[in-house]
CSV table of C-alpha atoms in Angstrom, one decimal:
chain,number,residue,atom,x,y,z
N,1,UNK,CA,-38.1,6.6,34.7
N,2,UNK,CA,-41.7,5.5,34.5
N,3,UNK,CA,-42.0,5.0,38.3
N,4,UNK,CA,-41.2,8.6,38.8
N,5,UNK,CA,-44.0,9.7,36.5
N,6,UNK,CA,-46.5,8.1,38.9
N,7,UNK,CA,-45.4,10.4,41.7
N,8,UNK,CA,-46.6,13.8,40.6
N,9,UNK,CA,-46.9,15.1,44.2
N,10,UNK,CA,-43.1,15.7,44.1
N,11,UNK,CA,-43.9,19.0,42.6
N,12,UNK,CA,-46.0,20.2,45.6
N,13,UNK,CA,-44.6,21.5,48.9
N,14,UNK,CA,-45.9,20.7,52.4
N,15,UNK,CA,-48.7,23.2,51.9
N,16,UNK,CA,-49.9,21.6,48.7
N,17,UNK,CA,-48.5,24.5,46.6
N,18,UNK,CA,-46.3,24.4,43.6
N,19,UNK,CA,-42.6,23.7,44.4
N,20,UNK,CA,-41.6,22.5,40.9
N,21,UNK,CA,-43.6,22.5,37.6
N,22,UNK,CA,-43.1,19.2,35.9
N,23,UNK,CA,-46.5,18.1,34.6
N,24,UNK,CA,-50.2,18.9,34.9
N,25,UNK,CA,-50.9,15.3,36.0
N,26,UNK,CA,-51.9,15.2,39.7
N,27,UNK,CA,-52.6,19.0,39.9
N,28,UNK,CA,-55.9,20.5,40.9
N,29,UNK,CA,-58.0,23.0,38.9
N,30,UNK,CA,-57.0,25.8,41.4
N,31,UNK,CA,-53.3,25.3,40.6
N,32,UNK,CA,-54.1,26.1,36.9
N,33,UNK,CA,-56.4,29.0,37.6
N,34,UNK,CA,-53.8,30.6,39.9
N,35,UNK,CA,-51.3,30.5,37.0
N,36,UNK,CA,-53.9,31.9,34.5
N,37,UNK,CA,-54.9,34.7,36.9
N,38,UNK,CA,-51.3,35.6,37.8
N,39,UNK,CA,-50.3,35.7,34.1
N,40,UNK,CA,-53.2,38.1,33.5
N,41,UNK,CA,-51.7,40.4,36.1
N,42,UNK,CA,-48.5,40.7,34.1
N,43,UNK,CA,-50.3,42.0,31.1
N,44,UNK,CA,-51.2,45.7,30.7
N,45,UNK,CA,-55.0,45.5,30.3
N,46,UNK,CA,-55.0,48.3,27.7
N,47,UNK,CA,-52.0,47.4,25.5
N,48,UNK,CA,-51.4,43.7,26.3
N,49,UNK,CA,-47.7,44.7,26.8
N,50,UNK,CA,-45.9,42.7,29.5
N,51,UNK,CA,-44.6,44.6,32.5
N,52,UNK,CA,-41.1,44.3,34.0
N,53,UNK,CA,-41.2,43.6,37.8
N,54,UNK,CA,-38.5,43.1,40.4
N,55,UNK,CA,-40.1,39.9,41.9
N,56,UNK,CA,-37.0,37.6,41.3
N,57,UNK,CA,-34.2,40.2,41.8
N,58,UNK,CA,-31.2,38.4,43.3
N,59,UNK,CA,-32.4,35.0,42.1
N,60,UNK,CA,-30.4,32.9,39.6
N,61,UNK,CA,-32.2,30.9,36.9
N,62,UNK,CA,-30.3,28.4,34.7
N,63,UNK,CA,-31.7,27.3,31.4
N,64,UNK,CA,-30.6,23.8,30.6
N,65,UNK,CA,-31.8,22.9,27.1
N,66,UNK,CA,-30.4,19.4,26.2
N,67,UNK,CA,-32.7,19.5,23.1
N,68,UNK,CA,-33.0,22.3,20.4
N,69,UNK,CA,-35.5,25.0,21.0
N,70,UNK,CA,-36.1,28.5,19.8
N,71,UNK,CA,-39.6,29.7,20.9
N,72,UNK,CA,-39.6,28.0,24.3
N,73,UNK,CA,-36.1,28.9,25.3
N,74,UNK,CA,-36.4,32.5,24.2
N,75,UNK,CA,-39.7,33.2,25.9
N,76,UNK,CA,-38.4,31.6,29.1
N,77,UNK,CA,-35.3,33.9,29.0
N,78,UNK,CA,-37.5,37.0,28.3
N,79,UNK,CA,-39.8,36.0,31.1
N,80,UNK,CA,-36.9,35.5,33.5
N,81,UNK,CA,-35.5,38.9,32.7
N,82,UNK,CA,-38.9,40.6,33.0
N,83,UNK,CA,-38.9,39.2,36.5
N,84,UNK,CA,-35.4,40.8,37.1
N,85,UNK,CA,-33.7,37.4,37.7
N,86,UNK,CA,-30.0,36.7,36.8
N,87,UNK,CA,-30.2,34.4,33.8
N,88,UNK,CA,-27.6,31.8,32.6
N,89,UNK,CA,-28.0,29.7,29.5
N,90,UNK,CA,-25.9,26.5,29.5
N,91,UNK,CA,-24.1,25.8,26.2
N,92,UNK,CA,-25.0,22.1,25.9
N,93,UNK,CA,-22.8,21.6,22.9
N,94,UNK,CA,-19.8,22.4,25.0
N,95,UNK,CA,-21.1,21.2,28.4
N,96,UNK,CA,-19.3,18.7,30.6
N,97,UNK,CA,-22.0,16.1,29.8
N,98,UNK,CA,-20.5,16.0,26.3
N,99,UNK,CA,-17.2,15.1,27.9
N,100,UNK,CA,-18.5,12.2,29.9
N,101,UNK,CA,-19.7,13.9,33.1
N,102,UNK,CA,-22.9,12.4,34.5
N,103,UNK,CA,-26.1,14.5,34.6
N,104,UNK,CA,-26.1,14.5,38.4
N,105,UNK,CA,-22.5,15.8,38.6
N,106,UNK,CA,-23.3,18.5,36.1
N,107,UNK,CA,-26.4,19.4,38.1
N,108,UNK,CA,-24.6,19.5,41.5
N,109,UNK,CA,-21.9,21.7,40.1
N,110,UNK,CA,-24.4,24.1,38.7
N,111,UNK,CA,-26.2,24.0,42.0
N,112,UNK,CA,-23.0,25.0,43.7
N,113,UNK,CA,-22.9,28.1,41.6
N,114,UNK,CA,-25.9,29.3,43.7
N,115,UNK,CA,-28.7,28.4,41.2
N,116,UNK,CA,-32.2,28.9,42.6
N,117,UNK,CA,-34.1,27.4,39.6
N,118,UNK,CA,-33.4,25.1,36.7
N,119,UNK,CA,-35.5,25.3,33.5
N,120,UNK,CA,-34.9,21.9,31.7
N,121,UNK,CA,-35.7,20.6,28.2
N,122,UNK,CA,-34.5,17.0,27.5
N,123,UNK,CA,-35.3,14.3,24.9
N,124,UNK,CA,-35.8,11.7,27.7
N,125,UNK,CA,-39.3,11.4,29.3
N,126,UNK,CA,-38.9,11.9,33.1
N,127,UNK,CA,-35.7,14.0,32.9
N,128,UNK,CA,-37.3,16.9,34.7
N,129,UNK,CA,-38.5,14.6,37.5
N,130,UNK,CA,-35.0,13.2,37.8
N,131,UNK,CA,-33.6,16.6,38.4
N,132,UNK,CA,-36.4,17.5,40.9
N,133,UNK,CA,-35.7,14.4,42.9
N,134,UNK,CA,-32.0,15.2,43.3
N,135,UNK,CA,-31.8,19.0,43.6
N,136,UNK,CA,-31.2,20.7,47.0
N,137,UNK,CA,-34.5,21.6,48.9
N,138,UNK,CA,-34.2,25.3,48.0
N,139,UNK,CA,-33.8,24.7,44.2
N,140,UNK,CA,-36.8,24.5,41.9
N,141,UNK,CA,-37.2,22.7,38.6
N,142,UNK,CA,-39.4,23.7,35.6
N,143,UNK,CA,-40.1,21.3,32.8
N,144,UNK,CA,-39.7,22.9,29.4
N,145,UNK,CA,-40.5,19.7,27.6
N,146,UNK,CA,-39.3,16.1,28.3
N,147,UNK,CA,-39.5,13.4,25.6
N,148,UNK,CA,-43.0,12.5,24.8
N,149,UNK,CA,-44.1,13.0,28.4
N,150,UNK,CA,-45.1,16.6,29.2
N,151,UNK,CA,-44.8,20.3,28.2
N,152,UNK,CA,-46.8,21.9,30.9
N,153,UNK,CA,-46.0,25.6,30.3
N,154,UNK,CA,-46.9,25.2,26.6
N,155,UNK,CA,-50.3,23.8,27.6
N,156,UNK,CA,-50.8,26.6,30.1
N,157,UNK,CA,-50.1,29.3,27.6
N,158,UNK,CA,-52.5,27.5,25.2
N,159,UNK,CA,-55.2,27.6,28.0
N,160,UNK,CA,-54.4,31.3,28.6
N,161,UNK,CA,-54.8,32.1,24.9
N,162,UNK,CA,-58.2,30.2,24.8
N,163,UNK,CA,-59.4,32.0,27.9
N,164,UNK,CA,-58.2,35.4,26.7
N,165,UNK,CA,-59.9,35.1,23.3
N,166,UNK,CA,-63.0,32.9,24.1
N,167,UNK,CA,-63.7,34.1,27.7
N,168,UNK,CA,-63.3,30.7,29.3
N,169,UNK,CA,-62.3,27.1,28.6
N,170,UNK,CA,-65.4,25.7,30.2
N,171,UNK,CA,-68.1,24.5,27.8
N,172,UNK,CA,-65.9,24.7,24.7
N,173,UNK,CA,-65.4,22.1,22.1
N,174,UNK,CA,-61.7,21.7,21.3
N,175,UNK,CA,-60.1,19.7,18.5
N,176,UNK,CA,-56.4,18.7,18.6
N,177,UNK,CA,-55.2,17.6,15.2
N,178,UNK,CA,-52.2,15.6,14.0
N,179,UNK,CA,-49.5,13.6,15.6
N,180,UNK,CA,-51.1,12.9,19.0
N,181,UNK,CA,-49.0,9.8,19.6
N,182,UNK,CA,-45.6,11.5,19.8
N,183,UNK,CA,-46.7,14.9,21.2
N,184,UNK,CA,-45.9,15.9,24.7
N,185,UNK,CA,-47.8,19.1,24.0
N,186,UNK,CA,-51.0,17.1,23.2
N,187,UNK,CA,-50.7,15.1,26.5
N,188,UNK,CA,-50.4,18.2,28.6
N,189,UNK,CA,-53.2,20.0,26.6
N,190,UNK,CA,-55.6,17.2,27.2
N,191,UNK,CA,-54.8,17.2,30.9
N,192,UNK,CA,-55.3,20.9,31.1
N,193,UNK,CA,-58.5,20.9,29.1
N,194,UNK,CA,-59.9,18.1,31.3
N,195,UNK,CA,-59.0,20.0,34.6
N,196,UNK,CA,-60.6,23.2,33.3
N,197,UNK,CA,-63.7,21.2,32.2
N,198,UNK,CA,-63.8,21.8,28.5
N,199,UNK,CA,-67.1,20.5,27.2
N,200,UNK,CA,-65.6,18.1,24.7
N,201,UNK,CA,-62.0,17.2,23.7
N,202,UNK,CA,-61.5,15.7,20.3
N,203,UNK,CA,-58.3,14.3,18.7
N,204,UNK,CA,-58.1,14.0,15.0
N,205,UNK,CA,-55.5,12.0,13.0
N,206,UNK,CA,-54.6,8.8,11.3
N,207,UNK,CA,-54.8,5.6,13.3
N,208,UNK,CA,-51.0,5.3,13.2
N,209,UNK,CA,-50.6,8.7,15.1
N,210,UNK,CA,-53.2,8.1,17.8
N,211,UNK,CA,-52.0,6.5,21.1
N,212,UNK,CA,-53.4,3.1,22.1
N,213,UNK,CA,-56.5,3.2,24.3
N,214,UNK,CA,-57.3,6.9,23.6
N,215,UNK,CA,-60.6,6.6,25.5
N,216,UNK,CA,-58.5,6.4,28.7
N,217,UNK,CA,-57.5,10.1,28.0
N,218,UNK,CA,-61.2,11.2,28.0
N,219,UNK,CA,-61.2,12.2,24.4
N,220,UNK,CA,-63.3,11.5,21.3
N,221,UNK,CA,-61.3,10.2,18.4
N,222,UNK,CA,-61.9,11.1,14.8
N,223,UNK,CA,-60.1,9.8,11.7
N,224,UNK,CA,-62.1,12.0,9.4
N,225,UNK,CA,-61.0,15.6,9.4
N,226,UNK,CA,-64.3,17.2,8.4
N,227,UNK,CA,-66.3,15.2,10.9
N,228,UNK,CA,-63.9,16.0,13.7
N,229,UNK,CA,-63.9,19.8,13.0
N,230,UNK,CA,-67.7,20.0,12.9
N,231,UNK,CA,-68.9,22.7,15.3
N,232,UNK,CA,-65.7,23.1,17.3
N,233,UNK,CA,-64.7,26.4,19.0
N,234,UNK,CA,-60.9,25.8,19.0
N,235,UNK,CA,-58.7,24.0,16.5
N,236,UNK,CA,-55.1,23.1,17.8
N,237,UNK,CA,-52.9,21.9,15.0
N,238,UNK,CA,-49.7,19.8,15.8
N,239,UNK,CA,-46.5,19.4,14.0
N,240,UNK,CA,-45.5,15.9,12.7
N,241,UNK,CA,-42.8,14.7,15.1
N,242,UNK,CA,-40.7,13.0,12.4
N,243,UNK,CA,-37.7,12.8,14.7
N,244,UNK,CA,-39.7,10.5,17.1
N,245,UNK,CA,-41.3,8.3,14.5
N,246,UNK,CA,-39.9,4.7,14.2
N,247,UNK,CA,-40.7,3.3,10.7
N,248,UNK,CA,-43.0,4.6,8.1
N,249,UNK,CA,-46.2,5.8,9.9
N,250,UNK,CA,-47.3,7.9,7.0
N,251,UNK,CA,-47.3,7.3,3.2
N,252,UNK,CA,-46.0,10.9,2.4
N,253,UNK,CA,-46.3,14.4,3.7
N,254,UNK,CA,-48.4,15.4,0.7
N,255,UNK,CA,-50.9,12.6,1.4
N,256,UNK,CA,-51.0,13.6,5.0
N,257,UNK,CA,-51.8,17.2,4.0
N,258,UNK,CA,-54.4,16.0,1.6
N,259,UNK,CA,-56.2,14.1,4.4
N,260,UNK,CA,-55.4,16.2,7.6
N,261,UNK,CA,-54.0,19.5,6.5
N,262,UNK,CA,-56.0,22.5,7.8
N,263,UNK,CA,-57.2,24.5,4.8
N,264,UNK,CA,-59.8,27.3,4.6
N,265,UNK,CA,-62.3,24.8,3.2
N,266,UNK,CA,-61.9,22.4,6.1
N,267,UNK,CA,-61.8,25.2,8.7
N,268,UNK,CA,-65.3,26.2,7.5
N,269,UNK,CA,-66.6,23.0,9.3
N,270,UNK,CA,-65.7,24.6,12.6
N,271,UNK,CA,-67.8,27.4,14.2
N,272,UNK,CA,-67.4,30.7,12.3
N,273,UNK,CA,-65.6,32.3,15.3
N,274,UNK,CA,-63.4,29.4,15.9
N,275,UNK,CA,-59.7,30.2,16.6
N,276,UNK,CA,-56.8,28.3,15.1
N,277,UNK,CA,-53.7,27.5,17.3
N,278,UNK,CA,-50.4,25.8,16.8
N,279,UNK,CA,-47.5,25.4,19.4
N,280,UNK,CA,-45.0,25.8,16.6
N,281,UNK,CA,-42.8,25.4,14.7
N,282,UNK,CA,-45.4,25.3,11.9
N,283,UNK,CA,-44.8,23.4,8.7
N,284,UNK,CA,-46.7,25.2,6.0
N,285,UNK,CA,-48.2,22.8,3.4
N,286,UNK,CA,-47.7,19.8,5.8
N,287,UNK,CA,-50.2,20.3,8.6
N,288,UNK,CA,-51.5,23.8,7.9
N,289,UNK,CA,-52.1,25.9,4.8
N,290,UNK,CA,-50.5,29.4,4.7
N,291,UNK,CA,-53.9,31.0,4.1
N,292,UNK,CA,-55.1,29.6,7.5
N,293,UNK,CA,-51.8,30.2,9.3
N,294,UNK,CA,-51.8,33.8,8.3
N,295,UNK,CA,-55.6,34.2,8.2
N,296,UNK,CA,-58.0,36.1,10.5
N,297,UNK,CA,-58.8,33.1,12.7
N,298,UNK,CA,-55.2,32.3,13.5
N,299,UNK,CA,-53.9,33.3,17.0
N,300,UNK,CA,-50.5,31.5,16.6
N,301,UNK,CA,-48.4,34.6,17.3
N,302,UNK,CA,-50.6,35.7,20.2
N,303,UNK,CA,-49.8,32.3,21.8
N,304,UNK,CA,-46.1,33.2,21.6
N,305,UNK,CA,-46.6,36.5,23.3
N,306,UNK,CA,-48.8,35.1,26.0
N,307,UNK,CA,-46.1,32.5,26.6
N,308,UNK,CA,-43.9,35.1,28.3
N,309,UNK,CA,-46.6,36.1,30.8
N,310,UNK,CA,-47.5,32.5,31.6
N,311,UNK,CA,-43.9,31.5,32.2
N,312,UNK,CA,-43.5,34.6,34.4
N,313,UNK,CA,-46.6,33.5,36.3
N,314,UNK,CA,-45.3,30.0,36.9
N,315,UNK,CA,-41.8,31.2,38.1
N,316,UNK,CA,-43.2,33.9,40.4
N,317,UNK,CA,-45.8,31.6,42.0
N,318,UNK,CA,-43.1,29.0,42.7
N,319,UNK,CA,-40.7,31.5,44.3
N,320,UNK,CA,-43.5,33.1,46.2
N,321,UNK,CA,-44.6,29.7,47.6
N,322,UNK,CA,-41.0,29.0,48.7
N,323,UNK,CA,-40.8,32.4,50.5
N,324,UNK,CA,-44.1,31.7,52.3
N,325,UNK,CA,-43.0,28.2,53.3
N,326,UNK,CA,-39.7,29.5,54.6
N,327,UNK,CA,-41.5,32.2,56.6
N,328,UNK,CA,-43.9,29.7,58.1
N,329,UNK,CA,-41.0,27.4,59.0
N,330,UNK,CA,-39.1,30.3,60.6
N,331,UNK,CA,-42.1,31.3,62.6
N,332,UNK,CA,-42.5,27.7,63.8
N,333,UNK,CA,-38.9,27.6,64.9
N,334,UNK,CA,-39.2,31.0,66.7
N,335,UNK,CA,-42.3,29.7,68.4
N,336,UNK,CA,-40.5,26.5,69.4
N,337,UNK,CA,-37.6,28.5,70.8
N,338,UNK,CA,-39.9,30.8,72.8
N,339,UNK,CA,-41.7,27.8,74.3
N,340,UNK,CA,-38.4,26.2,75.2
N,341,UNK,CA,-37.1,29.4,76.9
N,342,UNK,CA,-40.4,29.7,78.8
N,343,UNK,CA,-40.1,26.1,80.0
N,344,UNK,CA,-36.5,26.7,81.1
N,345,UNK,CA,-37.5,29.8,83.0
N,346,UNK,CA,-40.3,27.9,84.8
N,347,UNK,CA,-38.1,25.0,85.6
N,348,UNK,CA,-37.4,24.9,89.4
N,349,UNK,CA,-33.8,25.4,90.6
């Protein structure tokens, strides 16, 4: 599927606007700021409560989670219902793919049930691209995490949280700590931070959990936790992706925590007003100490809340773009018909 990953423009329509949301690779900064600004509009400015709106009334969204998820799946479902869409969650454990049906046959059957949008999580990198390449033109695909490749809505809710609490992403020093090698979240976060011109992006972790040629990602690499946290504005902790590790990349979880776990003592190396983030699920005592996870600088639960507004933003933008494209194509056809009629009327007998 690697060839598909080099064609990110599949997620843009003829007008250069979002048609699918598969990765941040290949997008422009204005695509990201549109999502952030739209998400802001779904929040009540006084209470931070998220409004319910009728924008997707009559649309059917199907959540296809081929990989376990709690936070992402639930916030997507809440977001879809806040947009007034009809929502269907596919029971993967009993789905036809478990009985030998191909992924394409499953997708086409679901498409025949009048789906307008698929939200897909899959353990294989490129799965969301695969769907996007084969769906009907009127159907849209959102990537809710594919293999080690991308998790774009998680990265956008992280950017929204940073902007909401720090005013802007621009000019900030951000440290991403932990299992960078296996993390689709880290890949998407780095792309988002680069597009939004963060002042400095640092990755911190043992050599065995840093991808090869990290300089190609535009990041500064630290293997010493204290040095990496020095003076940063934002600390993003990552979970160890044990299910994706092949072989023993770490001596033990206790030794990992001793070297890279975020404690109050280590957090003191960051700026005093630094915020602490984590995409979840958190493992207390492995990558983060409870005193930090529950402490005053932690914004982990705010990330979860903001995830609803950001996912509402992505879905509403995509459906709005589709409506505008259909309108412009309809106007073009009407114009063409009018010109043809005029030409017929002017044609001599």
